[in-house]
Structure formats: structure tokens, C-alpha cells
Tab-separated table of C-alpha atoms and ligand atoms in Angstrom:
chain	number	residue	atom	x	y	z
A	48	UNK	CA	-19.694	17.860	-21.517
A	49	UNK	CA	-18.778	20.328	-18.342
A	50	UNK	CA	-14.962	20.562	-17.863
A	51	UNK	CA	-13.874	17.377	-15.366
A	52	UNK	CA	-16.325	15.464	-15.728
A	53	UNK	CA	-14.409	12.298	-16.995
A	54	UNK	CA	-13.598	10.334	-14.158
A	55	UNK	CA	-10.515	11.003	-12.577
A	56	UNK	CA	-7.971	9.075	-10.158
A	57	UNK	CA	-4.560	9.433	-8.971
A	58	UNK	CA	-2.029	6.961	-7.553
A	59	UNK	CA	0.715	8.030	-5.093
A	60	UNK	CA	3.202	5.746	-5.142
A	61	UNK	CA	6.755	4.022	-6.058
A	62	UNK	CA	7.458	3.300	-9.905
A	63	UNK	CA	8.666	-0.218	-10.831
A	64	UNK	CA	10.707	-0.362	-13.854
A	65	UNK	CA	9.206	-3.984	-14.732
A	66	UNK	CA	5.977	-2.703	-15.054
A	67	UNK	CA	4.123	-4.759	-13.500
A	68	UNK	CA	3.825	-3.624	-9.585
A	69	UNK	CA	3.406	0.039	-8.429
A	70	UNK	CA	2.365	2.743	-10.308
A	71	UNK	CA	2.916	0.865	-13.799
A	72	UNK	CA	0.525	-1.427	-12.721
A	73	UNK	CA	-2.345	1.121	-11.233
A	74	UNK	CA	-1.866	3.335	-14.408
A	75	UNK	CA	-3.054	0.430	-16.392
A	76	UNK	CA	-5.436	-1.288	-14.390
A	77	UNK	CA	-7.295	2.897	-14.443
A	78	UNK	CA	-7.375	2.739	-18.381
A	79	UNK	CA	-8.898	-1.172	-18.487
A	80	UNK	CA	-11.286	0.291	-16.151
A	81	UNK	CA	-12.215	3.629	-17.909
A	82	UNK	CA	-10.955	6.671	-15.439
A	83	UNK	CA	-8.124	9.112	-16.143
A	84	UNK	CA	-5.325	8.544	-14.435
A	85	UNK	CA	-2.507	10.089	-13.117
A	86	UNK	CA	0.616	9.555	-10.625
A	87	UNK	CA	2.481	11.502	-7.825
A	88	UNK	CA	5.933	9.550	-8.069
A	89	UNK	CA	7.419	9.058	-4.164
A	90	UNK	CA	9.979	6.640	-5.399
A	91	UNK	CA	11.779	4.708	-7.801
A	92	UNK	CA	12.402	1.570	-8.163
A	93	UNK	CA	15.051	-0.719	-10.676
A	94	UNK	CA	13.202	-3.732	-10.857
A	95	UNK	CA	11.985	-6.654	-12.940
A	96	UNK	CA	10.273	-10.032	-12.462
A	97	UNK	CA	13.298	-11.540	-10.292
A	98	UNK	CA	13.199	-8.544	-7.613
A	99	UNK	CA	14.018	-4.957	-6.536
A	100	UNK	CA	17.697	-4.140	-7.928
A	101	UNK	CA	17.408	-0.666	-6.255
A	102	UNK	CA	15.115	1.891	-4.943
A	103	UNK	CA	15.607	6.056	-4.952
A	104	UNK	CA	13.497	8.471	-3.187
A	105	UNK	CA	12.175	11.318	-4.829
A	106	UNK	CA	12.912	14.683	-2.930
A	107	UNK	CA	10.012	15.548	-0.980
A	108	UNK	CA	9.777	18.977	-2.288
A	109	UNK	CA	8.999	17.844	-5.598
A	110	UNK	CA	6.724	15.303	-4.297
A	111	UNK	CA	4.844	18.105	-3.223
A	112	UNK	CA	5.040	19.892	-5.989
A	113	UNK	CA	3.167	17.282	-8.054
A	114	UNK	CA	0.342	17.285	-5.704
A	115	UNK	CA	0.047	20.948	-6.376
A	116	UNK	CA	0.487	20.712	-10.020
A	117	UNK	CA	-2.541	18.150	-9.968
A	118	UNK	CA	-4.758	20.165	-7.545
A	119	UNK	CA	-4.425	23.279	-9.470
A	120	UNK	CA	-5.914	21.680	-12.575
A	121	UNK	CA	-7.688	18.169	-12.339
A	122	UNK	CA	-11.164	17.565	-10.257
A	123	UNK	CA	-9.596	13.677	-8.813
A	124	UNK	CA	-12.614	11.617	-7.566
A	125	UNK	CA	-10.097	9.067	-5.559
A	126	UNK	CA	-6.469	8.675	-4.772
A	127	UNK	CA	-4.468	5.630	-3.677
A	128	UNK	CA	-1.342	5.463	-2.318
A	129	UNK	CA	1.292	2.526	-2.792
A	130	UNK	CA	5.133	2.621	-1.953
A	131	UNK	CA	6.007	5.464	0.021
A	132	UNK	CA	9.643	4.758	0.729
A	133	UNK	CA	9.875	5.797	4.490
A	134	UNK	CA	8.608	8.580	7.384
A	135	UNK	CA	9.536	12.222	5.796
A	136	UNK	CA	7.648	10.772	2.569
A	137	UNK	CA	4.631	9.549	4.580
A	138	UNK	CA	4.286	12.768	6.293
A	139	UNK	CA	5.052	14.951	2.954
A	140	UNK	CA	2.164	12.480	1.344
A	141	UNK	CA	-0.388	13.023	4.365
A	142	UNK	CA	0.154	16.668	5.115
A	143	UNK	CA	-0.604	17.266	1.069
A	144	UNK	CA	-3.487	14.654	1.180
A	145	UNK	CA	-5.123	17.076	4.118
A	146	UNK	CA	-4.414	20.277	1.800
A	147	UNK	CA	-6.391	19.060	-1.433
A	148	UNK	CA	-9.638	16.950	-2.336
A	149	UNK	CA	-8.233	14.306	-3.911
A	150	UNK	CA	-12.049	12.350	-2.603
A	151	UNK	CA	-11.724	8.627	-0.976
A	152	UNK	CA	-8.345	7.570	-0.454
A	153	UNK	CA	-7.427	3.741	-0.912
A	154	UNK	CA	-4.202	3.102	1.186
A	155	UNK	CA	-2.090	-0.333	0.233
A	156	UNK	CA	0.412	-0.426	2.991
A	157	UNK	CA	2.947	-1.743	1.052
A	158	UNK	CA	5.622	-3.034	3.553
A	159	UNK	CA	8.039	-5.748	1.571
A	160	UNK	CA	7.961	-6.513	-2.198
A	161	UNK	CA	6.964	-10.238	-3.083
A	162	UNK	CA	10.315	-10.523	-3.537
A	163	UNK	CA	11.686	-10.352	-0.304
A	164	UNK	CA	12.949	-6.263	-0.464
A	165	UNK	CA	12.241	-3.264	1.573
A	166	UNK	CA	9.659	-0.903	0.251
A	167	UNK	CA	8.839	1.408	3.405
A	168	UNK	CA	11.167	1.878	5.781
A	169	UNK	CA	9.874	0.346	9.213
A	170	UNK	CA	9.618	3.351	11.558
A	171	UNK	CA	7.477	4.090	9.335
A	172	UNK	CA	4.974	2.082	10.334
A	173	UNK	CA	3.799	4.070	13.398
A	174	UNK	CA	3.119	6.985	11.468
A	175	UNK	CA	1.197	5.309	8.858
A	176	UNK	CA	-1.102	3.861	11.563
A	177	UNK	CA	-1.257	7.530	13.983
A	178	UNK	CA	-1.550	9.674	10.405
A	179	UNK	CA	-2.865	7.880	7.004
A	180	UNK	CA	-5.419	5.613	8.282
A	181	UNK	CA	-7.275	8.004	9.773
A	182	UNK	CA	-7.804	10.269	6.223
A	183	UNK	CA	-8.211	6.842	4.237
A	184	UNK	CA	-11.563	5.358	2.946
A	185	UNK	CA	-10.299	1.795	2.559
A	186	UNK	CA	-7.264	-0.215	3.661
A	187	UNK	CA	-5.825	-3.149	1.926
A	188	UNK	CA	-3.269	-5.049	3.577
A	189	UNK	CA	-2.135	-8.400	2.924
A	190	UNK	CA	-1.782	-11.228	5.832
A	191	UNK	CA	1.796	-9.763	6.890
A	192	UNK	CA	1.246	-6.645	6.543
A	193	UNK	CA	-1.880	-6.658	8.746
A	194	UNK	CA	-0.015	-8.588	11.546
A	195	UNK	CA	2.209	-5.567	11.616
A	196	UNK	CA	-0.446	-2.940	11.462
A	197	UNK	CA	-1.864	-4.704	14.626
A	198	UNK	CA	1.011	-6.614	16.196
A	199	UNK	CA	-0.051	-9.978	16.689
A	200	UNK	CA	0.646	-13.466	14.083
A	201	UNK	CA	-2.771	-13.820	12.276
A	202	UNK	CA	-3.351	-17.609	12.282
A	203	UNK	CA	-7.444	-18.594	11.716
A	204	UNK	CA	-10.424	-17.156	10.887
A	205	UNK	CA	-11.245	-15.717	14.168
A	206	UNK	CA	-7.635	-13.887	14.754
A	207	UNK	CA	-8.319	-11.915	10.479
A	208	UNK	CA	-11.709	-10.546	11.776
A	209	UNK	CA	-10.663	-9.422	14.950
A	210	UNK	CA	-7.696	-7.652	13.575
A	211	UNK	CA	-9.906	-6.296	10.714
A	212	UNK	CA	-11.377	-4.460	13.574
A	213	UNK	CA	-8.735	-3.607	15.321
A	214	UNK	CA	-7.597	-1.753	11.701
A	215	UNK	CA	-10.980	0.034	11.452
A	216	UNK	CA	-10.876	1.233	14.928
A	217	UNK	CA	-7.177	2.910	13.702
A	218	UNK	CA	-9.513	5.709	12.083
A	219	UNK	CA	-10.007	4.374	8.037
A	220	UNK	CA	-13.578	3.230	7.151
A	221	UNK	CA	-13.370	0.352	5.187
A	222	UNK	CA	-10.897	-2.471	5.857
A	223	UNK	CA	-9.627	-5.684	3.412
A	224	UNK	CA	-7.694	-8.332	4.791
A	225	UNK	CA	-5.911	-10.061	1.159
A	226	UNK	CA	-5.486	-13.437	1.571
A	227	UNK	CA	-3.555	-13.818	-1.364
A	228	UNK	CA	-0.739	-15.529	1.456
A	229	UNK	CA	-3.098	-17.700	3.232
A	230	UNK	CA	-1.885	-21.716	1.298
A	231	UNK	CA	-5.412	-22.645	0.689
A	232	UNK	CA	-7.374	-23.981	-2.431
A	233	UNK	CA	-9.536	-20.538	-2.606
A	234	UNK	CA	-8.238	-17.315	-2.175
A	235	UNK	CA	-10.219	-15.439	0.772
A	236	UNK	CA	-10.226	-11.490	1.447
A	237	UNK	CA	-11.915	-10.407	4.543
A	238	UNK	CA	-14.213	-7.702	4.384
A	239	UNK	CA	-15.254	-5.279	6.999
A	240	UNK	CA	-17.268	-2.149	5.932
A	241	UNK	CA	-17.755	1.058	7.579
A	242	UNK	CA	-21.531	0.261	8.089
A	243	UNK	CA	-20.513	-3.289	10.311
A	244	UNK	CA	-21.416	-5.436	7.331
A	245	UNK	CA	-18.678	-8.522	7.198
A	246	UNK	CA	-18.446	-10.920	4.845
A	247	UNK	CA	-15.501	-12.922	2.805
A	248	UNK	CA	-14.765	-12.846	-0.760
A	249	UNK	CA	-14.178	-16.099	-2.110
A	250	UNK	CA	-12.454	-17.566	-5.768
A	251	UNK	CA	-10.662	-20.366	-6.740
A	252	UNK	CA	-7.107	-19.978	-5.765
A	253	UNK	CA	-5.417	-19.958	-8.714
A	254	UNK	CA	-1.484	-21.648	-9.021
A	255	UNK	CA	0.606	-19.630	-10.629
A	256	UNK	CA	3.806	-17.659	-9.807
A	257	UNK	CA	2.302	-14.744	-12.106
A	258	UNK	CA	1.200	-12.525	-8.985
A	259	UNK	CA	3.626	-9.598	-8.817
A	260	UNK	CA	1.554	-7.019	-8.447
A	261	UNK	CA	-1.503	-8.315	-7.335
A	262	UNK	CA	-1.950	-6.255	-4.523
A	263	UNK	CA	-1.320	-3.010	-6.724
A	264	UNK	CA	-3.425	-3.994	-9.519
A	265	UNK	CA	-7.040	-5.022	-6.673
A	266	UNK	CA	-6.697	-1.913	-4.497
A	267	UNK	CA	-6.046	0.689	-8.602
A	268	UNK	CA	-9.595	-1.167	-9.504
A	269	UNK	CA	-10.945	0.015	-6.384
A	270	UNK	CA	-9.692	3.311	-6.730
A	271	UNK	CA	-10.960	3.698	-10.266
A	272	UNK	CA	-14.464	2.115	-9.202
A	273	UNK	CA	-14.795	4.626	-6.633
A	274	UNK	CA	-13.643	7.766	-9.029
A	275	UNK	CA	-16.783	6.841	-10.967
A	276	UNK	CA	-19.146	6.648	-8.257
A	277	UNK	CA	-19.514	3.237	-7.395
A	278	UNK	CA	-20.118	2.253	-3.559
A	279	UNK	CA	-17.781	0.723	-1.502
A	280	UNK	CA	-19.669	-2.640	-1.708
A	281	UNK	CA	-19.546	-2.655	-5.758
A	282	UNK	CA	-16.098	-1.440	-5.971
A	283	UNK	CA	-14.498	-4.156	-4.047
A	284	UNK	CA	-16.310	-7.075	-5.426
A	285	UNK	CA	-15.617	-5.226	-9.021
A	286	UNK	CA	-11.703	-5.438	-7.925
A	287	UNK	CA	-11.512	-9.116	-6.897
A	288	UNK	CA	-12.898	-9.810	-10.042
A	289	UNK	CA	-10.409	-7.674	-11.676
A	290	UNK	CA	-7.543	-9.448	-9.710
A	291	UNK	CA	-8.944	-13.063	-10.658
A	292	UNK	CA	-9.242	-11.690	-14.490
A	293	UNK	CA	-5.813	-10.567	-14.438
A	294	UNK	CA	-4.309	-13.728	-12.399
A	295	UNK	CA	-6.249	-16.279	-14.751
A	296	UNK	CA	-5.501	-14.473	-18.442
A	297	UNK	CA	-1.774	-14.645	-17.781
A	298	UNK	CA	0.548	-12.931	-20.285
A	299	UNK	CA	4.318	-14.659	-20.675
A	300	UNK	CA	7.450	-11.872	-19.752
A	301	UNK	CA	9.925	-11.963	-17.752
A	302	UNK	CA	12.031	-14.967	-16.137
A	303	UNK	CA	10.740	-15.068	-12.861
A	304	UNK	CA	7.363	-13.545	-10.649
A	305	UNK	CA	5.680	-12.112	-14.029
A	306	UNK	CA	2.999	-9.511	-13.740
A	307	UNK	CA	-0.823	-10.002	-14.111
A	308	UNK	CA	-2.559	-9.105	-17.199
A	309	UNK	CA	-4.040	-5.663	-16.633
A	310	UNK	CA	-5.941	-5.572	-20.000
A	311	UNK	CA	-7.666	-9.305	-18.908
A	312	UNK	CA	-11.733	-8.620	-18.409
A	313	UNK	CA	-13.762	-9.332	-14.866
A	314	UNK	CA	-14.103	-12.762	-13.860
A	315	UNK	CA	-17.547	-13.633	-12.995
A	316	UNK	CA	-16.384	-16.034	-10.125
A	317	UNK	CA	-16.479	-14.511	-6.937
A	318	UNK	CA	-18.646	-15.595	-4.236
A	319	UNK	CA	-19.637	-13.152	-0.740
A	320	UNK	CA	-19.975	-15.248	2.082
A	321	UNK	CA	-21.358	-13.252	4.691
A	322	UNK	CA	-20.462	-13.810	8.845
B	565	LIG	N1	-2.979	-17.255	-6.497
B	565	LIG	C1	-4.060	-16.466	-6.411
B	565	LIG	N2	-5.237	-16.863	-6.934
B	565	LIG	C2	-6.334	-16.080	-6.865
B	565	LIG	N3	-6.344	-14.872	-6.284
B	565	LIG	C3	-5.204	-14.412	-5.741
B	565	LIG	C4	-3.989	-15.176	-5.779
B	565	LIG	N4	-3.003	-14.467	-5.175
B	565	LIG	C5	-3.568	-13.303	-4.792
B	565	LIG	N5	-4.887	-13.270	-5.106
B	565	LIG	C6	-5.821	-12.155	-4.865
B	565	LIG	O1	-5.159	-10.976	-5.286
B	565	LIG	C7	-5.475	-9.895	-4.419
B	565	LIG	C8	-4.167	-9.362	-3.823
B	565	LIG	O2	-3.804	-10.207	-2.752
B	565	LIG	P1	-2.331	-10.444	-2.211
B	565	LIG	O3	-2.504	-11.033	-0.854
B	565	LIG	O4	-1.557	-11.193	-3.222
B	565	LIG	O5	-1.809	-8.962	-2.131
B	565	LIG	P2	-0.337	-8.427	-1.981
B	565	LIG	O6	0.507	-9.429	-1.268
B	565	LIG	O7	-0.449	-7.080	-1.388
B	565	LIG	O8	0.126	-8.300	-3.466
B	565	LIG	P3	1.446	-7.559	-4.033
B	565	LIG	O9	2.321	-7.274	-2.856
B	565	LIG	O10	1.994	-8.534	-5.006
B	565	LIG	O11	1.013	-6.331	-4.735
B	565	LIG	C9	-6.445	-10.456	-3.379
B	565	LIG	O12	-7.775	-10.225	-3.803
B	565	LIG	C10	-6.119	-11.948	-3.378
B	565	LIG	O13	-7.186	-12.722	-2.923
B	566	LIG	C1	7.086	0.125	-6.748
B	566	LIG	C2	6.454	-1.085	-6.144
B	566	LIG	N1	5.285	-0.974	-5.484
B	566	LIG	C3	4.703	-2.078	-4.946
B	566	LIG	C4	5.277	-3.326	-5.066
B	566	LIG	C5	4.628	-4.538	-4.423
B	566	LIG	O1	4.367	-5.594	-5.312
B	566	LIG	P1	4.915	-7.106	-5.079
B	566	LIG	O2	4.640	-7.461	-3.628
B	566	LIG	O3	4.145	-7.947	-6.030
B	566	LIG	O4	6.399	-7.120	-5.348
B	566	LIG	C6	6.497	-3.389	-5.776
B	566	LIG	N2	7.153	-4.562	-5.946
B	566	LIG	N3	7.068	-2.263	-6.301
């Protein structure tokens, strides 16, 4: 075996305490899926499955300094970022990104835990949109945090795909609208890749108050996919059925949103429905 040739992926992000969101979850949801992986810590977070008790930003010096501690020694075949706490970290974490090969970045522009707390700091925003999208590979935002990456309410169909473009045209590739919020009896992303190809992912909406960390734990499983080699197309249809394994294998901790089970298997039921 030549040196670095294991798959390897790193997650830039916020820790949560509960394990079951931020970099907790992405460091498990890369060993269920086979890569090596590692973590850049931007924040931390006290937190459980009833909310965020507290959140403490790492220095950006030594935010940089793990970036440079992983580039002088591991060959990382994707990155994904998560929580990055506000504007001096999302500059630290983009002016680093542009100094190593970290290969396709995955952002999840994690705005406001489930919970109802502040995770990025909102003049924030502006530079994420002007500065990360443009170096990223794929975008995953949920319903909100799409409305706020393109400033208008997304109500129907029509209003996801349009803003799906209006993302892309922001500079990143590949763009996932979650519809994890949309109240409907299946749970819809929206797809739109960097060649024009459109389509939804479908699966059985699944009730449950088990979904801290969803978001986290579908945009790692891309990350990993695309650390091995797998294209775009594979690695998101590989994540939602990582997401709907995790959702539907539920574990029992915790007294309120629990976590997903990150050692669950793919579910087979997905369906592409293509515009
Ligand atoms: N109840 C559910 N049943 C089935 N799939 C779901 C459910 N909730 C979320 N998902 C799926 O999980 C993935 C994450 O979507 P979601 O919209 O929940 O992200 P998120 O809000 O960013 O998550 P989080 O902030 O908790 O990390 C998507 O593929 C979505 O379709
Ligand atoms: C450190 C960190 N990163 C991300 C999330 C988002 O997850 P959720 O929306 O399920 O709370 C979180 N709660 N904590």
C-alpha cells in the first residue's frame, strides 16, 4: 500500500458535547462509511438533546494552526465545513481552505441549531455567500437557511428550484435544498448539479423527534463518499440513504431531540424524480 492511500476526509466545524450534531456526528458517520477522518475544531459547544447551553470560539490562530498541522501530513480527498461561529472564523476557515488541497469541499451553512440557538453569527452571512460558496463543491442548506442565502420565503415547488439556482449562480457547483422542514408525508431534497441535471430525492417522511443532527450526519456521508471517489450523483443518493438509515434505526438517549444512529446501514428507499 503507497503512503495515503486510505481515504481521507476532514470536517471543519463546531463540537457538540451531546454527540450527536457537529463534528461528533461527522466523525462517526466517516468511520460507518469507511474514510479516515479528522476535525479542525472552530467552536465549542455545551450541549445535549434539549439544546445549546453555551458556545466558545476557538482562537483563530489555533484554528489555523490545525489546518497546517493536517496539511503538513495527511493527503485529505474532501473537507466539509459545519458551525463556524461568526465572520473572523469564516474568513480564518476560507483563507486556509485557499492555502491547502483539502479536494471538494461540502459546505452545511449551519445558521440556527434545531433547537432554536445561534450557531453563526448573522453578519456572517454575507461573507459566506461573497467567500465560501465560491471554493465549495456542494451546498446543503435546509429550507431556512436557503431563504436566507437568497432572501426571499421559499413556499412551493417552483420558488426551491429557482432559489437552487440562484445558490449555484453564488459560485459552488452542486446545490441541495433539505427538505427535512417542509410538513409533508415524504421528505424531498432538491437537487441541482453542476452539469444542469435536476431532480428530487424522495423517502418516506419518517415521524420522529430523533433528528438532531440530521443535517450534519447527510452532508459527513457526502463528504466521505466523495473522499473515496464517488461522483457527485452517487454520493448524494448514498447520503440520503444514510440519513433515512440513521432516522429509521433510532437509538434511545437523551430526554429530548435525540441523535440519529450513525452506525444504522443504507436504506434502500430512495426514489430520484427527475424535472
Ligand atoms: N423526519 C424525517 N424523515 C425522513 N428524512 C428526514 C427527516 N428529517 C430530515 N430528513 C432528511 O435528513 C436530511 C437533513 O435534512 P434537514 O432538513 O433535517 O437538515 P438540517 O435542518 O440541516 O438538519 P440539522 O440542522 O439537524 O443538522 C435530508 O436529506 C432530509 O430529507
Ligand atoms: C456543533 C453543532 N453543529 C451543528 C448543529 C446543527 O444541528 P441541529 O440543527 O440538529 O441542532 C448543532 N446543533 N451543533
Amino acid at each position: 500500500m503507497s503512503i495515503n492511500s486510505t481515504p481521507q476526509v476532514v470536517s471543519i466545524a463546531g463540537s457538540d458535547s451531546g454527540g450527536g450534531a457537529g463534528l461528533q456526528a461527522d466523525l462517526k458517520t466517516f468511520q460507518n462509511r469507511t474514510v479516515f477522518g479528522m476535525t479542525i475544531v472552530v467552536a465549542l459547544t455545551a450541549q445535549n438533546t434539549l439544546g445549546v447551553q453555551g458556545s466558545y470560539p476557538i482562537p483563530t490562530a489555533f484554528v489555523e494552526e490545525q489546518f497546517k498541522s493536517l496539511a503538513a501530513d495527511f493527503k485529505i480527498g474532501a473537507a466539509k465545513t459545519g458551525m463556524l461561529f461568526d465572520k473572523e472564523h469564516v474568513k480564518c476557515v476560507v483563507d486556509n481552505l485557499k492555502a491547502v488541497d483539502f479536494g471538494p469541499l461540502v459546505v452545511d451553512p449551519v445558521m440556527i441549531a434545531k433547537g432554536g440557538h445561534t450557531l453563526l453569527d448573522t453578519d456572517a452571512i454575507d461573507l459566506i455567500k461573497t467567500d465560501l460558496l465560491p471554493i465549495a463543491y456542494v451546498v446543503t442548506p435546509n429550507i431556512p437557511e436557503a431563504e436566507v442565502l437568497v432572501g426571499y420565503p421559499l413556499t412551493n415547488d417552483l420558488e426551491i428550484m429557482q432559489a437552487a439556482q440562484d445558490i449555484q449562480s453564488l459560485g459552488v457547483k452542486n446545490v441541495i435544498i433539505k427538505g427535512g422542514h417542509l410538513l409533508e408525508s415524504q421528505s424531498r431534497d432538491y437537487i441541482l448539479l453542476e452539469s444542469g441535471e435536476r431532480y428530487w430525492l424522495v423517502s418516506e417522511r419518517l415521524e420522529t423527534v430523533k433528528t438532531h443532527g440530521t443535517g450534519d450526519t447527510f452532508s459527513a456521508c457526502i463528504a466521505a463518499e466523495l473522499a473515496k471517489g464517488q461522483p457527485i450523483k452517487e454520493a448524494i443518493l448514498t447520503g440520503k440513504q444514510f440519513i433515512q438509515g440513521a432516522i429509521s434505526n433510532a437509538i434511545d438517549v437523551g430526554h429530548g431531540h435525540g441523535p440519529t444512529n450513525h452506525w444504522a446501514q443504507l436504506e434502500e428507499t430512495i426514489s430520484v424524480i427527475e424535472e
